[in-house]
Structure formats: structure tokens, C-alpha cells
């Protein structure tokens, strides 16, 4: 069984819910999933790899280039959901890079050393399930507005 270590940025209610949704989806496909909402660095990451012996590490908003201590035999998957003010084409080093926004793919193409693909957030069928309905509007906004916010934007009601 392939072992995937899953790490999300931190232990907020949003990331905890998302962590368990992704874990559930990966386990439904036969993977053994370990990890938690929180990123490891340095000796803590090395010790986790020594003890857990993951085949793959999947992390949100961090690429292999940002963790040079990660052993080379472990496949790294980066899921870039928030570019954190960086240019999309600067995310590199991971064997597989998933992008949250489909249109980011033109700025970060696949190459011989990495695969880039789109991964939207609909992992858990208990949470994300499309249903046919009569909608009251032709458009809706679901999500968040990315940083950086100006003081004026933050003070809007």
C-alpha cells in the first residue's frame, strides 16, 4: 500500500476539515494516509520521514524547493491554493504540482522534470455535491479574496 503524508498549513477549523476530506478521498482510492494540519521543517520533518516512511508527501502551498532537507526518494506533491503573493511560475521542485486555479496553468506549464495539473477543492462527496436546482441568480461568489488587502479594503463593511 502506498503511504501518503498529508500536511496543510496549520490547524484552523478550515484546514482540519479539509485535511479529513482529503484523507477520506485518498483512503477511498486505497492509499494509507498519515499527517496533520501543520507543516514540518528541519529535523522534525526528517524524523517523521524516518519513522513513517512515506512514499509521497503532499503539502498545501509549499514546494520541494522550500524544503531542501526532504529526502530525494520521497515524491513531493505541492497543491498551490494561495500563491501568497508569489508569481505562479516560481513554484518549482515538486514532482507533481497541483494548482487551485485552472488559469494558473498557463503560467506554470508541465515539463520533463515535473507535472502540473489542476486540482479543485471538491474532495468530499458528503460536502461537495452538485444538485440540479432552480437558481435565483445567474452568478454567485463562493470563496475568498486573496491577499494582499489594502487598509481601505479591510475597512469596508
Tab-separated table of N, CA and C in Angstrom:
chain	number	residue	atom	x	y	z
A	1	UNK	N	0.841	-1.175	0.000
A	1	UNK	CA	0.000	0.000	0.000
A	1	UNK	C	0.891	1.244	0.000
A	2	UNK	N	0.566	2.190	-0.854
A	2	UNK	CA	1.327	3.434	-0.948
A	2	UNK	C	0.961	4.337	0.224
A	3	UNK	N	2.018	4.877	0.887
A	3	UNK	CA	1.803	5.759	2.041
A	3	UNK	C	1.988	7.212	1.625
A	4	UNK	N	0.939	8.005	1.883
A	4	UNK	CA	0.980	9.440	1.596
A	4	UNK	C	0.931	10.207	2.914
A	5	UNK	N	1.893	11.101	3.088
A	5	UNK	CA	1.865	12.024	4.221
A	5	UNK	C	1.244	13.317	3.719
A	6	UNK	N	0.213	13.764	4.399
A	6	UNK	CA	-0.530	14.954	4.003
A	6	UNK	C	-0.334	16.034	5.061
A	7	UNK	N	0.097	17.220	4.624
A	7	UNK	CA	0.293	18.343	5.532
A	7	UNK	C	-0.335	19.598	4.943
A	8	UNK	N	-1.150	20.273	5.740
A	8	UNK	CA	-1.759	21.542	5.365
A	8	UNK	C	-1.155	22.636	6.240
A	9	UNK	N	-1.303	23.919	5.871
A	9	UNK	CA	-0.546	24.984	6.540
A	9	UNK	C	-0.657	25.072	8.059
A	10	UNK	N	-1.838	24.932	8.635
A	10	UNK	CA	-1.953	24.986	10.094
A	10	UNK	C	-3.290	24.405	10.542
A	11	UNK	N	-3.524	24.395	11.844
A	11	UNK	CA	-4.673	23.673	12.411
A	11	UNK	C	-5.888	24.569	12.652
A	12	UNK	N	-6.261	25.370	11.667
A	12	UNK	CA	-7.502	26.139	11.780
A	12	UNK	C	-8.678	25.203	11.505
A	13	UNK	N	-9.886	25.579	11.886
A	13	UNK	CA	-11.044	24.723	11.582
A	13	UNK	C	-11.175	24.420	10.087
A	14	UNK	N	-10.876	25.408	9.235
A	14	UNK	CA	-10.942	25.181	7.790
A	14	UNK	C	-9.978	24.079	7.357
A	15	UNK	N	-8.712	24.192	7.774
A	15	UNK	CA	-7.711	23.212	7.351
A	15	UNK	C	-7.954	21.838	7.965
A	16	UNK	N	-8.440	21.780	9.190
A	16	UNK	CA	-8.746	20.488	9.805
A	16	UNK	C	-9.837	19.779	9.009
A	17	UNK	N	-10.893	20.504	8.666
A	17	UNK	CA	-11.970	19.914	7.864
A	17	UNK	C	-11.452	19.464	6.507
A	18	UNK	N	-10.667	20.322	5.871
A	18	UNK	CA	-10.110	19.986	4.563
A	18	UNK	C	-9.169	18.789	4.655
A	19	UNK	N	-8.348	18.735	5.705
A	19	UNK	CA	-7.434	17.611	5.893
A	19	UNK	C	-8.207	16.286	5.902
A	20	UNK	N	-9.266	16.224	6.715
A	20	UNK	CA	-10.013	14.965	6.814
A	20	UNK	C	-10.785	14.646	5.543
A	21	UNK	N	-11.188	15.659	4.788
A	21	UNK	CA	-11.837	15.415	3.497
A	21	UNK	C	-10.861	14.811	2.498
A	22	UNK	N	-9.662	15.384	2.419
A	22	UNK	CA	-8.646	14.852	1.506
A	22	UNK	C	-8.234	13.450	1.936
A	23	UNK	N	-8.032	13.260	3.239
A	23	UNK	CA	-7.648	11.945	3.776
A	23	UNK	C	-8.682	10.896	3.396
A	24	UNK	N	-9.949	11.217	3.593
A	24	UNK	CA	-11.034	10.293	3.273
A	24	UNK	C	-11.027	9.933	1.777
A	25	UNK	N	-10.839	10.943	0.929
A	25	UNK	CA	-10.826	10.707	-0.517
A	25	UNK	C	-9.644	9.832	-0.930
A	26	UNK	N	-8.455	10.115	-0.390
A	26	UNK	CA	-7.281	9.310	-0.732
A	26	UNK	C	-7.420	7.875	-0.231
A	27	UNK	N	-7.957	7.709	0.977
A	27	UNK	CA	-8.162	6.358	1.507
A	27	UNK	C	-9.179	5.578	0.687
A	28	UNK	N	-10.176	6.267	0.140
A	28	UNK	CA	-11.157	5.597	-0.715
A	28	UNK	C	-10.513	5.053	-1.988
A	29	UNK	N	-9.348	5.616	-2.351
A	29	UNK	CA	-8.606	5.133	-3.526
A	29	UNK	C	-7.490	4.169	-3.147
A	30	UNK	N	-7.474	3.710	-1.891
A	30	UNK	CA	-6.544	2.671	-1.481
A	30	UNK	C	-5.219	3.139	-0.910
A	31	UNK	N	-5.051	4.418	-0.648
A	31	UNK	CA	-3.807	4.919	-0.069
A	31	UNK	C	-3.877	4.874	1.451
A	32	UNK	N	-2.733	4.677	2.082
A	32	UNK	CA	-2.611	4.834	3.535
A	32	UNK	C	-2.204	6.287	3.766
A	33	UNK	N	-2.983	7.042	4.533
A	33	UNK	CA	-2.730	8.473	4.716
A	33	UNK	C	-2.362	8.757	6.163
A	34	UNK	N	-1.304	9.547	6.330
A	34	UNK	CA	-0.877	9.999	7.652
A	34	UNK	C	-0.566	11.485	7.556
A	35	UNK	N	-0.361	12.127	8.672
A	35	UNK	CA	-0.043	13.546	8.671
A	35	UNK	C	-1.054	14.323	9.486
A	36	UNK	N	-1.087	15.638	9.313
A	36	UNK	CA	-1.965	16.508	10.078
A	36	UNK	C	-1.936	17.906	9.472
A	37	UNK	N	-2.833	18.780	9.939
A	37	UNK	CA	-2.781	20.175	9.502
A	37	UNK	C	-1.658	20.911	10.219
A	38	UNK	N	-0.579	21.095	9.558
A	38	UNK	CA	0.620	21.742	10.086
A	38	UNK	C	1.807	21.280	9.260
A	39	UNK	N	2.762	22.150	8.998
A	39	UNK	CA	3.925	21.805	8.182
A	39	UNK	C	5.121	21.494	9.072
A	40	UNK	N	5.933	20.547	8.643
A	40	UNK	CA	7.147	20.181	9.366
A	40	UNK	C	8.363	20.751	8.648
A	41	UNK	N	9.395	21.060	9.402
A	41	UNK	CA	10.651	21.533	8.821
A	41	UNK	C	11.817	20.878	9.537
A	42	UNK	N	12.965	20.931	8.909
A	42	UNK	CA	14.219	20.507	9.523
A	42	UNK	C	14.207	19.110	10.103
A	43	UNK	N	14.716	18.996	11.329
A	43	UNK	CA	14.839	17.697	11.982
A	43	UNK	C	13.487	17.030	12.217
A	44	UNK	N	12.442	17.820	12.475
A	44	UNK	CA	11.113	17.241	12.692
A	44	UNK	C	10.617	16.545	11.427
A	45	UNK	N	10.870	17.141	10.269
A	45	UNK	CA	10.480	16.520	9.000
A	45	UNK	C	11.291	15.251	8.754
A	46	UNK	N	12.585	15.312	8.993
A	46	UNK	CA	13.435	14.141	8.792
A	46	UNK	C	13.040	12.992	9.717
A	47	UNK	N	12.727	13.301	10.965
A	47	UNK	CA	12.315	12.261	11.909
A	47	UNK	C	10.971	11.655	11.497
A	48	UNK	N	10.057	12.488	11.045
A	48	UNK	CA	8.771	11.975	10.560
A	48	UNK	C	8.995	11.014	9.387
A	49	UNK	N	9.850	11.397	8.455
A	49	UNK	CA	10.127	10.546	7.293
A	49	UNK	C	10.793	9.239	7.711
A	50	UNK	N	11.687	9.301	8.700
A	50	UNK	CA	12.371	8.097	9.178
A	50	UNK	C	11.369	7.143	9.826
A	51	UNK	N	10.491	7.681	10.671
A	51	UNK	CA	9.540	6.826	11.377
A	51	UNK	C	8.370	6.375	10.492
A	52	UNK	N	7.770	7.311	9.768
A	52	UNK	CA	6.575	6.990	8.984
A	52	UNK	C	6.853	6.381	7.626
A	53	UNK	N	8.042	6.625	7.103
A	53	UNK	CA	8.470	6.123	5.803
A	53	UNK	C	7.419	6.332	4.711
A	54	UNK	N	7.009	7.592	4.494
A	54	UNK	CA	6.034	7.845	3.432
A	54	UNK	C	6.664	7.685	2.052
A	55	UNK	N	5.855	7.258	1.110
A	55	UNK	CA	6.291	7.198	-0.285
A	55	UNK	C	6.134	8.565	-0.946
A	56	UNK	N	5.123	9.299	-0.477
A	56	UNK	CA	4.746	10.585	-1.060
A	56	UNK	C	4.440	11.555	0.075
A	57	UNK	N	4.822	12.811	-0.097
A	57	UNK	CA	4.388	13.875	0.798
A	57	UNK	C	3.606	14.872	-0.051
A	58	UNK	N	2.389	15.174	0.395
A	58	UNK	CA	1.547	16.167	-0.271
A	58	UNK	C	1.340	17.325	0.690
A	59	UNK	N	1.672	18.534	0.226
A	59	UNK	CA	1.559	19.711	1.078
A	59	UNK	C	0.848	20.831	0.335
A	60	UNK	N	0.157	21.659	1.106
A	60	UNK	CA	-0.501	22.821	0.527
A	60	UNK	C	0.428	24.024	0.625
A	61	UNK	N	0.562	24.717	-0.497
A	61	UNK	CA	1.285	25.995	-0.591
A	61	UNK	C	2.773	25.910	-0.272
A	62	UNK	N	3.366	24.724	-0.455
A	62	UNK	CA	4.809	24.594	-0.272
A	62	UNK	C	5.340	23.580	-1.272
A	63	UNK	N	6.455	23.916	-1.920
A	63	UNK	CA	7.058	23.019	-2.900
A	63	UNK	C	8.336	22.396	-2.338
A	64	UNK	N	8.822	21.404	-3.039
A	64	UNK	CA	10.062	20.731	-2.624
A	64	UNK	C	11.214	21.726	-2.494
A	65	UNK	N	11.304	22.711	-3.371
A	65	UNK	CA	12.394	23.683	-3.306
A	65	UNK	C	12.432	24.428	-1.971
A	66	UNK	N	11.303	24.501	-1.275
A	66	UNK	CA	11.245	25.202	0.009
A	66	UNK	C	11.655	24.312	1.183
A	67	UNK	N	11.850	23.029	0.934
A	67	UNK	CA	12.262	22.092	1.987
A	67	UNK	C	13.405	21.214	1.467
A	68	UNK	N	14.596	21.796	1.325
A	68	UNK	CA	15.726	21.057	0.741
A	68	UNK	C	16.127	19.815	1.527
A	69	UNK	N	15.739	19.739	2.817
A	69	UNK	CA	16.099	18.568	3.622
A	69	UNK	C	15.249	17.338	3.309
A	70	UNK	N	14.169	17.497	2.518
A	70	UNK	CA	13.304	16.360	2.199
A	70	UNK	C	14.096	15.321	1.397
A	71	UNK	N	14.141	14.068	1.872
A	71	UNK	CA	14.878	13.036	1.148
A	71	UNK	C	14.406	12.896	-0.304
A	72	UNK	N	15.358	12.745	-1.206
A	72	UNK	CA	15.078	12.719	-2.650
A	72	UNK	C	14.215	11.535	-3.072
A	73	UNK	N	14.242	10.430	-2.317
A	73	UNK	CA	13.470	9.251	-2.725
A	73	UNK	C	11.968	9.408	-2.456
A	74	UNK	N	11.583	10.435	-1.711
A	74	UNK	CA	10.166	10.673	-1.422
A	74	UNK	C	9.608	11.624	-2.474
A	75	UNK	N	8.530	11.223	-3.105
A	75	UNK	CA	7.867	12.066	-4.101
A	75	UNK	C	7.168	13.209	-3.382
A	76	UNK	N	7.324	14.413	-3.903
A	76	UNK	CA	6.660	15.578	-3.302
A	76	UNK	C	5.567	16.095	-4.226
A	77	UNK	N	4.365	16.264	-3.655
A	77	UNK	CA	3.236	16.855	-4.368
A	77	UNK	C	2.917	18.180	-3.688
A	78	UNK	N	2.910	19.254	-4.468
A	78	UNK	CA	2.538	20.575	-3.954
A	78	UNK	C	1.148	20.905	-4.487
A	79	UNK	N	0.268	21.349	-3.592
A	79	UNK	CA	-1.053	21.832	-4.011
A	79	UNK	C	-1.078	23.320	-3.699
A	80	UNK	N	-0.920	24.141	-4.728
A	80	UNK	CA	-0.841	25.584	-4.564
A	80	UNK	C	-2.257	26.160	-4.645
A	81	UNK	N	-2.760	26.532	-3.474
A	81	UNK	CA	-4.112	27.076	-3.348
A	81	UNK	C	-4.055	28.593	-3.259
A	82	UNK	N	-3.057	29.096	-2.558
A	82	UNK	CA	-2.868	30.530	-2.377
A	82	UNK	C	-1.427	30.829	-2.765
A	83	UNK	N	-1.231	31.700	-3.724
A	83	UNK	CA	0.143	31.964	-4.161
A	83	UNK	C	0.918	32.845	-3.188
A	84	UNK	N	0.259	33.327	-2.137
A	84	UNK	CA	0.917	34.087	-1.074
A	84	UNK	C	1.742	35.252	-1.618
A	85	UNK	N	1.258	35.858	-2.705
A	85	UNK	CA	1.929	36.996	-3.308
A	85	UNK	C	3.071	36.642	-4.233
A	86	UNK	N	3.381	35.354	-4.387
A	86	UNK	CA	4.475	34.937	-5.274
A	86	UNK	C	3.935	34.747	-6.695
A	87	UNK	N	4.829	34.810	-7.663
A	87	UNK	CA	4.441	34.505	-9.035
A	87	UNK	C	4.287	32.992	-9.167
A	88	UNK	N	3.248	32.567	-9.876
A	88	UNK	CA	2.959	31.141	-10.004
A	88	UNK	C	4.135	30.383	-10.609
A	89	UNK	N	4.841	30.969	-11.550
A	89	UNK	CA	5.948	30.244	-12.194
A	89	UNK	C	7.158	30.065	-11.288
A	90	UNK	N	7.131	30.612	-10.061
A	90	UNK	CA	8.244	30.407	-9.133
A	90	UNK	C	8.063	29.153	-8.276
A	91	UNK	N	6.887	28.540	-8.314
A	91	UNK	CA	6.658	27.314	-7.554
A	91	UNK	C	7.281	26.153	-8.330
A	92	UNK	N	8.346	25.573	-7.779
A	92	UNK	CA	9.045	24.534	-8.533
A	92	UNK	C	9.693	23.524	-7.594
A	93	UNK	N	10.194	22.472	-8.205
A	93	UNK	CA	10.923	21.450	-7.469
A	93	UNK	C	10.126	20.202	-7.172
A	94	UNK	N	8.812	20.315	-7.039
A	94	UNK	CA	7.981	19.148	-6.731
A	94	UNK	C	7.764	18.316	-7.994
A	95	UNK	N	7.672	17.018	-7.793
A	95	UNK	CA	7.449	16.134	-8.938
A	95	UNK	C	6.053	16.336	-9.544
A	96	UNK	N	5.106	16.712	-8.697
A	96	UNK	CA	3.745	16.983	-9.149
A	96	UNK	C	3.287	18.264	-8.462
A	97	UNK	N	2.836	19.221	-9.238
A	97	UNK	CA	2.320	20.472	-8.692
A	97	UNK	C	0.880	20.617	-9.140
A	98	UNK	N	-0.026	20.653	-8.174
A	98	UNK	CA	-1.430	20.913	-8.462
A	98	UNK	C	-1.693	22.388	-8.211
A	99	UNK	N	-2.480	22.985	-9.085
A	99	UNK	CA	-2.844	24.388	-8.938
A	99	UNK	C	-4.339	24.487	-8.674
A	100	UNK	N	-4.703	25.376	-7.765
A	100	UNK	CA	-6.092	25.565	-7.377
A	100	UNK	C	-6.907	26.225	-8.483
A	101	UNK	N	-6.279	27.181	-9.186
A	101	UNK	CA	-6.963	27.897	-10.255
A	101	UNK	C	-6.512	27.360	-11.601
A	102	UNK	N	-7.464	26.975	-12.424
A	102	UNK	CA	-7.168	26.407	-13.743
A	102	UNK	C	-6.345	27.371	-14.599
A	103	UNK	N	-6.665	28.671	-14.551
A	103	UNK	CA	-5.959	29.629	-15.406
A	103	UNK	C	-4.504	29.844	-14.987
A	104	UNK	N	-4.090	29.394	-13.795
A	104	UNK	CA	-2.688	29.481	-13.400
A	104	UNK	C	-1.817	28.542	-14.229
A	105	UNK	N	-2.415	27.533	-14.837
A	105	UNK	CA	-1.626	26.518	-15.545
A	105	UNK	C	-0.841	27.108	-16.714
A	106	UNK	N	-1.344	28.172	-17.339
A	106	UNK	CA	-0.605	28.763	-18.460
A	106	UNK	C	0.682	29.446	-17.986
A	107	UNK	N	0.748	29.853	-16.724
A	107	UNK	CA	1.951	30.478	-16.167
A	107	UNK	C	2.920	29.460	-15.582
A	108	UNK	N	2.486	28.221	-15.461
A	108	UNK	CA	3.294	27.205	-14.783
A	108	UNK	C	3.129	25.871	-15.531
A	109	UNK	N	3.676	25.774	-16.736
A	109	UNK	CA	3.446	24.566	-17.539
A	109	UNK	C	4.222	23.341	-17.041
A	110	UNK	N	3.733	22.162	-17.441
A	110	UNK	CA	4.459	20.923	-17.165
A	110	UNK	C	5.769	20.932	-17.949
A	111	UNK	N	6.714	20.125	-17.475
A	111	UNK	CA	7.997	19.990	-18.160
A	111	UNK	C	8.469	18.550	-18.013
A	112	UNK	N	9.669	18.268	-18.474
A	112	UNK	CA	10.197	16.906	-18.357
A	112	UNK	C	10.491	16.537	-16.907
A	113	UNK	N	10.676	17.542	-16.034
A	113	UNK	CA	11.008	17.253	-14.641
A	113	UNK	C	9.834	17.379	-13.675
A	114	UNK	N	8.685	17.866	-14.158
A	114	UNK	CA	7.537	17.996	-13.266
A	114	UNK	C	6.229	17.969	-14.052
A	115	UNK	N	5.210	17.532	-13.358
A	115	UNK	CA	3.860	17.517	-13.913
A	115	UNK	C	3.066	18.600	-13.197
A	116	UNK	N	2.349	19.408	-13.949
A	116	UNK	CA	1.485	20.442	-13.390
A	116	UNK	C	0.063	20.146	-13.833
A	117	UNK	N	-0.865	20.174	-12.885
A	117	UNK	CA	-2.261	19.893	-13.210
A	117	UNK	C	-3.162	20.730	-12.313
A	118	UNK	N	-4.437	20.654	-12.563
A	118	UNK	CA	-5.446	21.421	-11.833
A	118	UNK	C	-6.115	20.510	-10.811
A	119	UNK	N	-6.272	20.995	-9.588
A	119	UNK	CA	-6.956	20.236	-8.542
A	119	UNK	C	-7.887	21.170	-7.774
A	120	UNK	N	-9.178	21.169	-8.127
A	120	UNK	CA	-10.135	21.997	-7.375
A	120	UNK	C	-10.424	21.350	-6.028
A	121	UNK	N	-11.105	22.046	-5.103
A	121	UNK	CA	-11.227	21.561	-3.731
A	121	UNK	C	-12.355	20.577	-3.453
A	122	UNK	N	-13.021	20.032	-4.431
A	122	UNK	CA	-14.179	19.172	-4.167
A	122	UNK	C	-13.813	17.730	-3.874
A	123	UNK	N	-13.211	17.469	-2.729
A	123	UNK	CA	-12.770	16.124	-2.381
A	123	UNK	C	-13.861	15.252	-1.773
A	124	UNK	N	-14.616	15.806	-0.865
A	124	UNK	CA	-15.524	15.014	-0.038
A	124	UNK	C	-16.945	15.081	-0.594
A	125	UNK	N	-17.449	13.949	-1.046
A	125	UNK	CA	-18.790	13.907	-1.639
A	125	UNK	C	-19.888	14.212	-0.631
A	126	UNK	N	-19.582	14.106	0.657
A	126	UNK	CA	-20.570	14.474	1.674
A	126	UNK	C	-20.690	15.990	1.819
A	127	UNK	N	-19.664	16.711	1.378
A	127	UNK	CA	-19.660	18.173	1.484
A	127	UNK	C	-19.917	18.827	0.140
A	128	UNK	N	-19.232	18.347	-0.907
A	128	UNK	CA	-19.341	18.930	-2.235
A	128	UNK	C	-20.155	17.994	-3.123
A	129	UNK	N	-21.385	18.348	-3.356
A	129	UNK	CA	-22.218	17.506	-4.218
A	129	UNK	C	-23.128	18.403	-5.051
A	130	UNK	N	-22.951	18.374	-6.359
A	130	UNK	CA	-23.813	19.207	-7.202
A	130	UNK	C	-25.224	18.632	-7.284
A	131	UNK	N	-26.180	19.508	-7.173
A	131	UNK	CA	-27.579	19.107	-7.304
A	131	UNK	C	-28.263	20.048	-8.280
A	132	UNK	N	-29.145	19.529	-9.099
A	132	UNK	CA	-29.908	20.368	-10.022
A	132	UNK	C	-30.917	21.186	-9.224
A	133	UNK	N	-30.906	22.475	-9.423
A	133	UNK	CA	-31.826	23.369	-8.715
A	133	UNK	C	-32.243	24.509	-9.636
A	134	UNK	N	-33.322	25.155	-9.283
A	134	UNK	CA	-33.699	26.396	-9.952
A	134	UNK	C	-33.027	27.532	-9.195
A	135	UNK	N	-32.047	28.156	-9.819
A	135	UNK	CA	-31.278	29.188	-9.162
A	135	UNK	C	-31.970	30.540	-9.265
A	136	UNK	N	-31.781	31.366	-8.243
A	136	UNK	CA	-32.357	32.703	-8.215
A	136	UNK	C	-31.485	33.712	-8.953
A	137	UNK	N	-30.236	33.351	-9.209
A	137	UNK	CA	-29.303	34.269	-9.844
A	137	UNK	C	-28.463	33.510	-10.865
A	138	UNK	N	-27.946	34.232	-11.841
A	138	UNK	CA	-27.079	33.619	-12.846
A	138	UNK	C	-25.641	33.473	-12.355
A	139	UNK	N	-25.274	34.215	-11.305
A	139	UNK	CA	-23.910	34.155	-10.786
A	139	UNK	C	-23.933	34.065	-9.273
A	140	UNK	N	-22.839	33.588	-8.710
A	140	UNK	CA	-22.656	33.616	-7.265
A	140	UNK	C	-21.162	33.692	-6.991
A	141	UNK	N	-20.804	34.154	-5.803
A	141	UNK	CA	-19.411	34.198	-5.380
A	141	UNK	C	-19.276	33.313	-4.154
A	142	UNK	N	-18.390	32.335	-4.274
A	142	UNK	CA	-18.107	31.455	-3.149
A	142	UNK	C	-16.595	31.411	-3.020
A	143	UNK	N	-16.069	31.766	-1.877
A	143	UNK	CA	-14.627	31.712	-1.708
A	143	UNK	C	-14.104	32.879	-0.919
A	144	UNK	N	-12.910	33.314	-1.283
A	144	UNK	CA	-12.287	34.423	-0.578
A	144	UNK	C	-11.545	35.290	-1.577
A	145	UNK	N	-11.228	36.497	-1.170
A	145	UNK	CA	-10.446	37.403	-1.991
A	145	UNK	C	-9.017	37.323	-1.474
A	146	UNK	N	-8.105	37.037	-2.374
A	146	UNK	CA	-6.714	36.804	-1.981
A	146	UNK	C	-6.035	38.061	-1.459
A	147	UNK	N	-5.025	37.848	-0.609
A	147	UNK	CA	-4.165	38.914	-0.132
A	147	UNK	C	-3.348	39.445	-1.296
A	148	UNK	N	-2.712	40.570	-1.255
A	148	UNK	CA	-2.699	41.481	-0.107
A	148	UNK	C	-3.885	42.444	-0.165
A	149	UNK	N	-4.464	42.721	0.987
A	149	UNK	CA	-5.556	43.674	1.085
A	149	UNK	C	-4.989	45.020	1.495
A	150	UNK	N	-5.573	46.078	0.959
A	150	UNK	CA	-5.178	47.421	1.405
A	150	UNK	C	-5.960	47.746	2.675
A	151	UNK	N	-5.512	48.760	3.402
A	151	UNK	CA	-6.216	49.197	4.606
A	151	UNK	C	-7.648	49.600	4.231
A	152	UNK	N	-7.786	50.276	3.107
A	152	UNK	CA	-9.119	50.701	2.649
A	152	UNK	C	-10.030	49.485	2.426
A	153	UNK	N	-9.496	48.440	1.809
A	153	UNK	CA	-10.292	47.235	1.565
A	153	UNK	C	-10.667	46.556	2.880
A	154	UNK	N	-9.737	46.508	3.809
A	154	UNK	CA	-10.014	45.876	5.108
A	154	UNK	C	-11.095	46.610	5.888
A	155	UNK	N	-11.207	47.922	5.697
A	155	UNK	CA	-12.158	48.737	6.450
A	155	UNK	C	-13.540	48.822	5.811
A	156	UNK	N	-13.702	48.193	4.647
A	156	UNK	CA	-15.019	48.193	4.014
A	156	UNK	C	-15.998	47.349	4.818
A	157	UNK	N	-17.235	47.762	4.828
A	157	UNK	CA	-18.262	46.982	5.503
A	157	UNK	C	-18.708	45.879	4.559
